[in-house]
N, CA, C and O atoms as a DFTB+ gen file, in Angstrom:
664 C
 N C O
     1  1     -18.280      55.409      51.562
     2  2     -18.860      54.430      50.525
     3  2     -17.771      53.368      49.962
     4  3     -17.659      52.143      50.020
     5  1     -16.972      54.503      49.351
     6  2     -15.778      53.540      48.582
     7  2     -15.016      52.705      49.654
     8  3     -14.590      51.633      49.223
     9  1     -14.814      52.919      50.680
    10  2     -14.142      52.260      51.617
    11  2     -14.787      50.828      51.990
    12  3     -14.174      49.763      52.066
    13  1     -16.162      51.047      52.205
    14  2     -16.722      49.689      52.457
    15  2     -16.589      48.717      51.421
    16  3     -16.498      47.519      51.690
    17  1     -16.563      49.376      49.667
    18  2     -16.762      48.438      48.785
    19  2     -15.336      47.911      48.647
    20  3     -15.235      46.787      48.157
    21  1     -14.423      48.429      48.937
    22  2     -12.626      47.850      48.770
    23  2     -12.604      46.841      50.053
    24  3     -11.868      45.854      50.026
    25  1     -13.291      47.072      50.978
    26  2     -13.206      45.716      52.230
    27  2     -13.935      44.688      51.723
    28  3     -13.532      43.535      51.877
    29  1     -15.169      44.974      51.014
    30  2     -16.073      43.560      50.731
    31  2     -15.222      43.292      49.501
    32  3     -15.023      42.081      49.410
    33  1     -14.653      43.973      48.532
    34  2     -14.007      43.314      47.388
    35  2     -12.247      42.487      47.878
    36  3     -11.741      41.591      47.203
    37  1     -11.705      42.984      48.957
    38  2     -10.750      42.421      49.639
    39  2     -11.207      40.822      50.343
    40  3     -10.586      39.761      50.409
    41  1     -12.481      41.204      50.776
    42  2     -13.122      39.957      51.635
    43  2     -13.357      38.670      50.460
    44  3     -12.967      37.507      50.569
    45  1     -14.125      39.294      49.312
    46  2     -14.356      38.004      48.341
    47  2     -13.074      37.614      47.613
    48  3     -13.057      36.410      47.356
    49  1     -11.926      38.328      47.179
    50  2     -10.723      38.033      46.831
    51  2     -10.075      36.992      47.802
    52  3      -9.392      36.063      47.369
    53  1     -10.324      37.190      49.171
    54  2      -9.447      36.522      50.087
    55  2     -10.545      35.117      50.253
    56  3      -9.959      34.042      50.127
    57  1     -11.693      35.049      50.456
    58  2     -12.411      34.175      50.046
    59  2     -12.313      33.146      48.892
    60  3     -12.368      31.922      49.003
    61  1     -12.167      33.833      47.828
    62  2     -11.809      32.980      46.522
    63  2     -10.565      32.468      46.620
    64  3     -10.443      31.369      46.078
    65  1      -9.540      32.940      47.171
    66  2      -8.262      32.330      47.174
    67  2      -8.275      31.091      47.895
    68  3      -7.756      30.046      47.504
    69  1      -9.017      31.299      49.177
    70  2      -9.202      30.075      50.098
    71  2      -9.740      28.792      49.405
    72  3      -9.343      27.635      49.539
    73  1     -10.820      29.325      48.572
    74  2     -11.594      28.290      48.071
    75  2     -10.698      27.645      46.746
    76  3     -10.971      26.538      46.281
    77  1      -9.860      28.298      46.341
    78  2      -9.071      27.853      45.074
    79  2      -8.030      27.044      45.882
    80  3      -7.684      25.996      45.336
    81  1      -7.540      27.288      46.915
    82  2      -6.312      26.592      47.836
    83  2      -7.171      25.252      48.085
    84  3      -6.718      24.214      47.603
    85  1      -8.278      25.206      48.743
    86  2      -8.851      23.924      49.081
    87  2      -8.797      23.032      47.891
    88  3      -8.238      21.936      47.871
    89  1      -9.526      23.684      46.740
    90  2      -9.645      22.660      45.453
    91  2      -8.369      22.380      45.279
    92  3      -8.152      21.193      45.524
    93  1      -7.424      22.977      44.955
    94  2      -6.105      22.369      44.683
    95  2      -5.618      21.294      45.527
    96  3      -5.284      20.227      45.011
    97  1      -5.556      21.458      46.629
    98  2      -5.142      20.524      47.803
    99  2      -6.166      19.279      47.344
   100  3      -5.564      18.209      47.248
   101  1      -7.604      19.209      47.041
   102  2      -8.391      18.124      46.888
   103  2      -7.628      17.551      45.472
   104  3      -7.366      16.348      45.464
   105  1      -7.364      18.136      44.606
   106  2      -6.996      17.691      43.260
   107  2      -5.953      16.754      43.525
   108  3      -6.041      15.555      43.260
   109  1      -4.922      17.328      44.071
   110  2      -3.518      16.947      44.484
   111  2      -3.768      15.542      45.097
   112  3      -3.307      14.539      44.554
   113  1      -4.490      15.483      46.213
   114  2      -4.832      14.121      46.743
   115  2      -5.638      13.267      46.056
   116  3      -5.501      12.049      46.163
   117  1      -6.468      13.771      45.359
   118  2      -7.091      12.733      44.283
   119  2      -6.104      12.368      43.345
   120  3      -6.222      11.180      43.044
   121  1      -5.062      13.006      42.699
   122  2      -4.061      12.458      41.805
   123  2      -3.346      11.448      42.735
   124  3      -3.165      10.330      42.253
   125  1      -2.918      11.673      43.983
   126  2      -2.019      10.762      44.540
   127  2      -2.726       9.268      44.728
   128  3      -2.172       8.204      44.453
   129  1      -3.879       9.399      45.182
   130  2      -4.774       8.203      45.382
   131  2      -4.856       7.654      43.936
   132  3      -4.601       6.457      44.068
   133  1      -5.039       7.861      42.856
   134  2      -5.195       7.438      41.457
   135  2      -3.729       6.644      41.146
   136  3      -3.612       5.520      40.657
   137  1      -2.796       7.434      41.514
   138  2      -1.177       6.861      41.146
   139  2      -1.009       5.372      42.231
   140  3      -0.328       4.380      41.974
   141  1      -1.873       5.614      43.496
   142  2      -1.444       4.444      44.121
   143  2      -2.171       3.044      43.722
   144  3      -1.941       1.968      44.274
   145  1      -2.902       3.214      42.877
   146  2      -3.762       2.007      42.279
   147  2      -2.661       0.918      41.597
   148  3      -1.574       1.238      41.116
   149  1      -3.093      -0.140      41.659
   150  2      -2.242      -1.232      41.110
   151  2      -2.011      -1.018      39.422
   152  3      -2.876      -0.371      38.832
   153  1      -1.225      -1.383      38.895
   154  2      -1.158      -1.245      37.443
   155  2      -2.094      -2.230      36.422
   156  3      -2.172      -3.435      36.663
   157  1      -2.721      -1.691      35.391
   158  2      -3.580      -2.678      34.691
   159  2      -2.809      -3.579      33.884
   160  3      -1.804      -3.126      33.335
   161  1      -3.124      -4.806      33.721
   162  2      -2.365      -6.035      32.741
   163  2      -3.385      -5.912      31.956
   164  3      -4.569      -5.677      32.199
   165  1      -2.676      -6.135      30.748
   166  2      -3.532      -6.171      29.664
   167  2      -4.149      -7.703      29.634
   168  3      -3.571      -8.702      30.064
   169  1      -5.495      -7.654      29.009
   170  2      -6.065      -9.098      28.682
   171  2      -5.508      -9.922      28.020
   172  3      -5.188      -9.642      26.865
   173  1      -5.262     -11.052      28.512
   174  2      -4.239     -12.086      27.529
   175  2      -5.573     -12.907      26.845
   176  3      -6.749     -12.608      27.053
   177  1      -5.137     -13.910      26.059
   178  2      -5.981     -14.297      25.349
   179  2      -7.014     -15.087      26.190
   180  3      -6.759     -15.618      27.271
   181  1      -8.472     -15.099      25.426
   182  2      -9.360     -15.644      25.892
   183  2      -9.168     -17.395      25.931
   184  3      -8.258     -17.956      25.320
   185  1     -10.139     -18.088      26.717
   186  2     -10.081     -19.538      26.527
   187  2     -10.567     -20.267      25.407
   188  3     -10.187     -21.391      25.081
   189  1     -11.501     -19.514      24.781
   190  2     -12.177     -19.891      23.775
   191  2     -11.274     -19.886      22.160
   192  3     -11.820     -19.750      21.065
   193  1      -9.732     -20.078      22.412
   194  2      -9.090     -20.068      21.336
   195  2      -8.873     -21.557      20.829
   196  3      -7.726     -21.874      20.514
   197  1      -9.645     -22.267      20.753
   198  2      -9.233     -23.827      20.721
   199  2      -9.439     -23.853      19.120
   200  3      -8.891     -24.776      18.518
   201  1     -10.144     -22.963      18.428
   202  2     -10.237     -22.942      17.009
   203  2      -8.754     -23.086      16.304
   204  3      -8.554     -23.765      15.297
   205  1      -7.911     -22.451      16.894
   206  2      -6.782     -22.698      16.385
   207  2      -5.980     -23.977      16.461
   208  3      -5.796     -24.314      17.631
   209  1      -5.430     -24.814      15.538
   210  2      -4.984     -26.103      15.754
   211  2      -3.907     -26.084      16.574
   212  3      -4.012     -27.072      17.300
   213  1      -2.681     -25.326      16.905
   214  2      -1.574     -25.363      17.820
   215  2      -2.495     -25.227      19.333
   216  3      -3.647     -24.893      19.607
   217  1      -1.474     -25.614      19.997
   218  2      -2.167     -25.775      21.697
   219  2      -1.879     -24.044      22.014
   220  3      -0.832     -23.586      22.472
   221  1      -2.973     -23.348      21.675
   222  2      -3.109     -21.967      22.079
   223  2      -3.374     -21.726      23.418
   224  3      -3.010     -20.699      23.990
   225  1      -4.198     -22.928      24.116
   226  2      -4.147     -22.712      25.645
   227  2      -3.177     -22.763      26.578
   228  3      -3.239     -22.294      27.715
   229  1      -2.040     -23.497      25.946
   230  2      -0.551     -23.564      26.603
   231  2      -0.269     -22.231      26.562
   232  3      -0.150     -21.601      27.613
   233  1      -0.122     -21.617      25.302
   234  2       0.302     -20.476      25.053
   235  2      -0.341     -18.966      25.781
   236  3       0.101     -17.827      25.931
   237  1      -1.359     -19.532      26.049
   238  2      -2.344     -18.393      27.189
   239  2      -2.025     -18.750      28.434
   240  3      -2.096     -17.773      29.179
   241  1      -1.726     -19.664      28.944
   242  2      -1.174     -19.928      30.438
   243  2       0.417     -19.324      30.336
   244  3       0.788     -18.584      31.246
   245  1       1.145     -19.571      29.469
   246  2       2.507     -18.967      29.282
   247  2       2.352     -17.400      29.372
   248  3       2.895     -16.774      30.283
   249  1       1.691     -16.866      28.524
   250  2       1.300     -15.281      28.499
   251  2       0.840     -14.935      29.718
   252  3       1.145     -13.822      30.145
   253  1       0.131     -15.695      30.404
   254  2      -0.472     -14.733      31.812
   255  2       0.684     -15.313      32.800
   256  3       0.602     -14.861      33.942
   257  1       1.517     -16.033      32.620
   258  2       2.588     -16.388      33.526
   259  2       3.571     -15.023      33.544
   260  3       4.006     -14.337      34.469
   261  1       3.693     -14.967      32.308
   262  2       5.141     -13.942      31.555
   263  2       4.415     -12.596      32.301
   264  3       4.905     -12.125      33.327
   265  1       3.414     -12.133      31.786
   266  2       2.733     -10.798      32.065
   267  2       2.898     -10.828      33.721
   268  3       3.736     -10.045      34.167
   269  1       2.139     -11.703      34.723
   270  2       2.535     -11.470      35.929
   271  2       3.763     -11.448      36.535
   272  3       3.973     -10.695      37.486
   273  1       4.753     -12.322      36.016
   274  2       6.030     -12.231      36.464
   275  2       6.670     -11.112      36.460
   276  3       7.339     -10.724      37.418
   277  1       6.474     -10.252      34.984
   278  2       7.055      -9.089      34.680
   279  2       6.481      -7.656      35.605
   280  3       7.107      -6.622      35.836
   281  1       5.254      -7.980      35.965
   282  2       4.521      -7.233      36.628
   283  2       4.774      -6.893      38.190
   284  3       4.837      -5.820      38.789
   285  1       4.880      -8.057      38.551
   286  2       5.507      -8.714      40.130
   287  2       6.790      -7.848      40.155
   288  3       6.990      -6.844      40.839
   289  1       7.709      -8.512      39.168
   290  2       9.194      -8.169      39.429
   291  2       9.674      -6.647      39.001
   292  3      10.774      -6.180      39.294
   293  1       8.897      -6.128      38.435
   294  2       9.367      -4.771      37.815
   295  2       8.116      -3.537      38.098
   296  3       6.998      -3.485      37.585
   297  1       8.804      -2.506      39.191
   298  2       7.805      -1.509      39.387
   299  2       8.181      -0.579      38.471
   300  3       7.700       0.527      38.719
   301  1       8.856      -0.626      37.517
   302  2       8.913       0.482      36.656
   303  2       8.283       0.280      35.218
   304  3       8.407       1.088      34.297
   305  1       7.314      -1.389      35.135
   306  2       6.819      -1.369      34.189
   307  2       5.155      -1.408      34.654
   308  3       4.649      -2.105      35.534
   309  1       4.447      -0.336      33.680
   310  2       3.051      -0.127      34.048
   311  2       2.168      -1.345      33.575
   312  3       1.343      -1.791      34.372
   313  1       2.285      -1.874      32.401
   314  2       1.557      -2.547      31.467
   315  2       2.663      -3.493      30.639
   316  3       3.714      -3.169      30.086
   317  1       2.062      -4.682      30.764
   318  2       2.546      -5.629      29.717
   319  2       1.551      -6.487      28.894
   320  3       0.391      -6.791      29.170
   321  1       2.412      -6.844      27.660
   322  2       1.409      -8.164      26.796
   323  2       2.216      -8.665      26.168
   324  3       3.119      -8.164      25.497
   325  1       1.843     -10.075      26.409
   326  2       2.760     -11.042      25.333
   327  2       2.144     -11.982      24.568
   328  3       0.990     -12.314      24.837
   329  1       2.822     -12.533      23.524
   330  2       2.344     -13.228      22.751
   331  2       3.288     -14.463      22.414
   332  3       4.400     -14.252      21.927
   333  1       2.880     -15.634      22.651
   334  2       3.950     -16.947      22.393
   335  2       3.363     -17.564      21.069
   336  3       2.162     -17.683      20.826
   337  1       4.535     -17.983      20.151
   338  2       4.220     -18.964      19.190
   339  2       5.361     -19.548      19.072
   340  3       6.464     -19.022      18.929
   341  1       5.001     -21.001      19.151
   342  2       6.362     -21.821      19.047
   343  2       6.933     -21.744      20.207
   344  3       6.297     -21.596      21.251
   345  1       8.145     -21.834      20.140
   346  2       9.358     -21.408      21.219
   347  2       9.776     -19.902      21.251
   348  3      10.792     -19.558      21.854
   349  1       9.035     -19.075      20.642
   350  2       9.197     -17.510      20.681
   351  2       7.872     -16.785      21.385
   352  3       6.667     -16.921      21.170
   353  1       8.625     -15.950      22.328
   354  2       7.821     -15.122      22.967
   355  2       7.864     -13.549      22.493
   356  3       8.981     -13.115      22.211
   357  1       6.889     -12.778      22.398
   358  2       7.076     -11.378      21.996
   359  2       6.438     -10.707      23.298
   360  3       5.266     -10.961      23.577
   361  1       7.261      -9.785      24.158
   362  2       6.819      -9.143      25.396
   363  2       6.711      -7.513      24.990
   364  3       7.803      -6.952      24.904
   365  1       5.668      -6.789      24.763
   366  2       5.988      -5.704      24.958
   367  2       5.422      -5.245      26.167
   368  3       4.431      -5.738      26.704
   369  1       6.253      -4.037      26.687
   370  2       6.044      -3.072      28.065
   371  2       5.700      -1.768      27.900
   372  3       6.057      -1.153      26.895
   373  1       4.994      -1.227      28.836
   374  2       4.796       0.206      28.709
   375  2       5.825       0.664      30.280
   376  3       5.704       0.165      31.399
   377  1       6.421       1.331      30.007
   378  2       7.168       1.683      31.529
   379  2       6.280       2.905      32.232
   380  3       5.406       3.521      31.622
   381  1       6.579       3.102      33.345
   382  2       5.817       4.160      34.302
   383  2       6.316       5.738      33.697
   384  3       7.413       6.054      33.235
   385  1       5.468       6.315      33.829
   386  2       5.709       7.750      33.554
   387  2       7.050       8.246      34.030
   388  3       7.591       9.140      33.380
   389  1       7.573       7.811      34.977
   390  2       8.943       8.417      35.581
   391  2       9.977       7.660      34.971
   392  3      11.155       8.018      34.997
   393  1       9.539       6.541      34.378
   394  2      10.749       5.581      33.650
   395  2      10.953       5.533      32.368
   396  3      11.858       4.930      31.792
   397  1       9.957       6.285      31.825
   398  2      10.205       6.324      30.575
   399  2      11.371       6.436      29.592
   400  3      11.522       6.019      28.444
   401  1      12.323       7.299      30.615
   402  2      13.554       7.759      30.066
   403  2      14.524       6.583      29.742
   404  3      15.353       6.565      28.832
   405  1      14.199       5.337      30.906
   406  2      15.242       4.216      31.053
   407  2      14.440       3.264      30.310
   408  3      14.396       2.191      30.912
   409  1      13.794       3.261      29.232
   410  2      13.002       2.096      28.477
   411  2      13.901       0.980      27.848
   412  3      13.608      -0.211      27.746
   413  1      14.986       1.562      27.470
   414  2      15.989       0.536      26.972
   415  2      16.494      -0.460      28.032
   416  3      16.620      -1.681      27.943
   417  1      16.766       0.415      29.108
   418  2      17.721      -0.542      30.293
   419  2      16.224      -1.443      30.674
   420  3      16.283      -2.610      30.286
   421  1      15.077      -1.103      31.286
   422  2      14.256      -2.058      31.519
   423  2      14.040      -2.888      30.681
   424  3      13.724      -4.017      31.059
   425  1      14.152      -2.561      29.137
   426  2      13.764      -3.938      28.109
   427  2      14.764      -4.958      28.452
   428  3      14.449      -6.148      28.456
   429  1      15.916      -4.573      28.732
   430  2      17.046      -5.575      28.711
   431  2      17.149      -6.328      29.916
   432  3      17.599      -7.474      29.941
   433  1      16.722      -5.676      30.962
   434  2      16.400      -6.334      32.430
   435  2      15.290      -7.185      32.257
   436  3      15.264      -8.306      32.765
   437  1      14.341      -6.713      31.553
   438  2      13.178      -7.738      31.508
   439  2      13.731      -9.086      30.823
   440  3      13.876     -10.211      31.302
   441  1      13.998      -8.561      29.487
   442  2      14.348     -10.185      28.932
   443  2      15.443     -10.682      29.493
   444  3      15.666     -11.800      29.029
   445  1      16.298     -10.322      30.356
   446  2      17.146     -11.393      31.145
   447  2      16.655     -11.972      31.945
   448  3      17.026     -13.128      32.146
   449  1      15.551     -11.353      32.773
   450  2      14.946     -12.091      34.033
   451  2      14.011     -13.057      33.403
   452  3      13.790     -14.148      33.928
   453  1      13.382     -12.634      32.136
   454  2      12.643     -13.874      31.396
   455  2      13.426     -14.739      30.769
   456  3      12.926     -15.845      30.564
   457  1      14.381     -14.576      30.448
   458  2      15.365     -15.859      29.797
   459  2      15.882     -16.783      31.170
   460  3      16.179     -17.964      30.995
   461  1      15.953     -16.273      32.303
   462  2      16.763     -16.937      33.490
   463  2      15.175     -17.532      33.946
   464  3      15.367     -18.526      34.646
   465  1      13.929     -17.310      33.815
   466  2      12.590     -17.713      34.351
   467  2      12.423     -18.899      33.453
   468  3      12.037     -19.978      33.900
   469  1      12.727     -18.699      32.118
   470  2      12.357     -19.910      31.176
   471  2      13.388     -19.849      30.242
   472  3      13.332     -18.986      29.365
   473  1      14.377     -20.678      30.295
   474  2      15.518     -20.642      29.118
   475  2      15.285     -21.471      27.965
   476  3      15.967     -21.470      26.941
   477  1      14.137     -22.274      28.236
   478  2      13.724     -22.783      26.837
   479  2      12.823     -22.181      25.736
   480  3      12.361     -22.746      24.745
   481  1      12.663     -20.742      26.192
   482  2      12.115     -20.063      25.311
   483  2      12.926     -18.710      24.711
   484  3      13.779     -18.074      25.330
   485  1      12.540     -18.490      23.619
   486  2      13.557     -17.206      23.122
   487  2      12.535     -16.115      23.143
   488  3      11.461     -16.256      22.558
   489  1      12.886     -14.881      23.896
   490  2      12.243     -13.549      24.234
   491  2      12.746     -12.498      23.268
   492  3      13.917     -12.194      23.045
   493  1      11.804     -12.074      22.816
   494  2      11.773     -10.457      22.176
   495  2      10.960      -9.524      23.076
   496  3       9.739      -9.537      23.232
   497  1      11.788      -8.776      23.593
   498  2      11.189      -7.463      24.624
   499  2      11.212      -6.264      23.890
   500  3      12.213      -5.954      23.244
   501  1      10.085      -5.477      23.931
   502  2      10.118      -4.168      23.263
   503  2       9.321      -3.300      24.320
   504  3       8.563      -3.761      25.173
   505  1       9.645      -1.865      24.104
   506  2       8.646      -0.822      24.829
   507  2       8.042      -0.195      23.770
   508  3       7.151       0.588      24.097
   509  1       8.305      -0.327      22.369
   510  2       7.471       0.298      21.494
   511  2       6.126       0.151      21.444
   512  3       5.628      -0.969      21.329
   513  1       5.331       1.350      21.530
   514  2       3.961       1.270      21.581
   515  2       3.543       0.583      20.190
   516  3       2.618      -0.220      20.313
   517  1       3.879       0.691      19.329
   518  2       3.452      -0.118      17.832
   519  2       3.649      -1.747      18.296
   520  3       2.708      -2.495      18.034
   521  1       4.521      -2.163      18.793
   522  2       4.558      -3.584      19.009
   523  2       3.293      -3.975      20.026
   524  3       2.480      -4.840      19.703
   525  1       3.220      -3.329      21.148
   526  2       2.183      -3.258      21.956
   527  2       0.862      -3.252      21.440
   528  3       0.031      -3.989      21.969
   529  1       0.538      -2.506      20.454
   530  2      -0.624      -2.572      19.732
   531  2      -0.842      -3.800      18.765
   532  3      -1.892      -4.443      18.801
   533  1       0.251      -4.122      17.845
   534  2       0.269      -5.390      16.932
   535  2      -0.161      -6.698      18.051
   536  3      -1.034      -7.543      17.854
   537  1       0.638      -6.585      19.133
   538  2       0.305      -7.910      19.791
   539  2      -1.022      -7.845      20.265
   540  3      -1.566      -8.942      20.385
   541  1      -1.720      -6.807      20.581
   542  2      -3.403      -6.661      21.178
   543  2      -3.956      -7.038      19.737
   544  3      -4.632      -8.048      19.544
   545  1      -3.624      -6.175      18.790
   546  2      -4.621      -7.008      17.671
   547  2      -4.519      -8.348      17.335
   548  3      -5.440      -9.008      16.853
   549  1      -3.274      -8.803      17.614
   550  2      -3.296     -10.175      17.231
   551  2      -3.893     -11.100      17.938
   552  3      -4.252     -12.185      17.481
   553  1      -4.062     -10.658      19.304
   554  2      -4.599     -11.371      20.367
   555  2      -6.251     -11.245      20.359
   556  3      -7.032     -12.045      20.874
   557  1      -6.600      -9.949      19.590
   558  2      -8.099     -10.003      19.171
   559  2      -8.470     -10.974      17.875
   560  3      -9.504     -11.639      17.801
   561  1      -7.647     -10.936      17.082
   562  2      -8.051     -11.771      15.792
   563  2      -7.890     -13.196      16.183
   564  3      -8.545     -14.036      15.566
   565  1      -7.071     -13.571      17.167
   566  2      -6.900     -15.164      17.622
   567  2      -8.276     -15.478      18.489
   568  3      -8.538     -16.657      18.725
   569  1      -9.047     -14.563      18.906
   570  2     -10.029     -14.778      19.793
   571  2     -11.164     -15.369      18.791
   572  3     -11.956     -16.235      19.163
   573  1     -11.163     -14.867      17.607
   574  2     -12.229     -15.339      16.422
   575  2     -11.234     -16.467      15.716
   576  3     -10.199     -16.898      16.225
   577  1     -11.788     -16.851      14.419
   578  2     -11.546     -17.978      13.812
   579  2     -10.118     -17.621      13.113
   580  3     -10.217     -16.724      12.275
   581  1      -8.838     -18.139      13.294
   582  2      -7.480     -17.572      12.437
   583  2      -6.778     -18.799      12.428
   584  3      -6.758     -19.686      13.282
   585  1      -6.181     -18.714      11.292
   586  2      -5.551     -19.959      10.943
   587  2      -4.070     -20.141      11.385
   588  3      -3.548     -19.123      11.840
   589  1      -3.461     -21.032      11.341
   590  2      -2.075     -21.247      11.745
   591  2      -1.273     -20.267      10.913
   592  3      -0.505     -19.452      11.423
   593  1      -1.482     -20.380       9.623
   594  2      -0.644     -19.777       8.655
   595  2      -0.766     -18.305       8.879
   596  3       0.239     -17.603       8.774
   597  1      -2.180     -17.678       9.243
   598  2      -2.294     -16.042       9.519
   599  2      -1.632     -15.935      10.855
   600  3      -0.859     -15.008      11.096
   601  1      -1.926     -16.892      11.754
   602  2      -1.138     -16.591      12.999
   603  2       0.270     -16.269      12.996
   604  3       0.823     -15.348      13.597
   605  1       0.807     -17.192      12.202
   606  2       2.494     -17.580      12.192
   607  2       2.768     -16.287      11.241
   608  3       3.900     -15.838      11.421
   609  1       2.013     -15.593      10.286
   610  2       2.659     -14.506       9.193
   611  2       2.278     -13.211      10.096
   612  3       2.732     -12.143       9.684
   613  1       1.555     -13.186      11.191
   614  2       1.474     -12.208      11.795
   615  2       2.565     -11.665      12.802
   616  3       2.999     -10.568      13.154
   617  1       2.813     -13.183      13.120
   618  2       3.616     -13.285      14.436
   619  2       5.167     -12.845      13.827
   620  3       5.943     -12.189      14.521
   621  1       5.448     -13.217      12.681
   622  2       6.507     -12.736      12.032
   623  2       6.762     -10.984      11.637
   624  3       7.754     -10.257      11.690
   625  1       5.546     -10.803      11.292
   626  2       5.643      -9.461      11.112
   627  2       5.895      -8.583      12.255
   628  3       6.473      -7.514      12.062
   629  1       5.515      -8.934      13.440
   630  2       5.768      -8.181      14.872
   631  2       7.236      -8.370      14.889
   632  3       8.028      -7.477      15.191
   633  1       7.538      -9.486      14.575
   634  2       9.293      -9.744      14.904
   635  2      10.031      -9.027      13.990
   636  3      11.096      -8.525      14.348
   637  1       9.591      -8.890      12.760
   638  2      10.210      -7.979      11.812
   639  2      10.109      -6.515      12.193
   640  3      11.008      -5.777      11.789
   641  1       9.341      -6.116      12.761
   642  2       9.091      -4.629      13.381
   643  2       9.890      -4.805      14.401
   644  3      10.261      -3.652      14.621
   645  1      10.421      -5.501      15.199
   646  2      11.034      -5.619      16.420
   647  2      12.367      -5.451      15.758
   648  3      13.020      -4.561      16.303
   649  1      12.864      -5.924      14.934
   650  2      14.225      -6.003      14.391
   651  2      14.461      -4.709      13.255
   652  3      15.567      -4.276      12.931
   653  1      13.440      -4.327      12.862
   654  2      13.610      -3.076      12.311
   655  2      13.582      -1.523      13.411
   656  3      13.929      -0.378      13.124
   657  1      13.109      -1.996      14.510
   658  2      13.084      -0.970      15.242
   659  2      14.575      -0.710      16.108
   660  3      14.939       0.363      16.591
   661  1      15.227      -1.879      16.143
   662  2      16.289      -2.143      16.628
   663  2      17.784      -1.488      16.295
   664  3      18.780      -1.887      16.899
């Protein structure tokens, strides 16, 4: 009797190992498929920003161009968000998981490429998560009624955060 039970136990252990192996392969393949998806680009400003007196619509178009250009030119950038005010543009990037070690190098390359792309604008590029969040919050506020003074004040605050982190 003992002999049959041991054989049955061995069979069930072998069967369990096979199931675990198949599940592991499925998980690995599923993870690889998700990694192959194109990176997400943060939502830029909405078209309903006409409440702000400065030409936000132009800023919206410039932000879209900048975001698209960065995502297109840099495989090492997973996400980007930007905000333009007057002749200054703050760009926040998120490096891909494997490139986070090289964030400062990527920042410099992105800034140089953007300056070549549009030399009339002054670019500030950061990979700091706080800057990314601040720009996103400012864009959300800009969707509602925001004054030029408040917009300029928040923009200057974000610029100050950039210089404090440098």
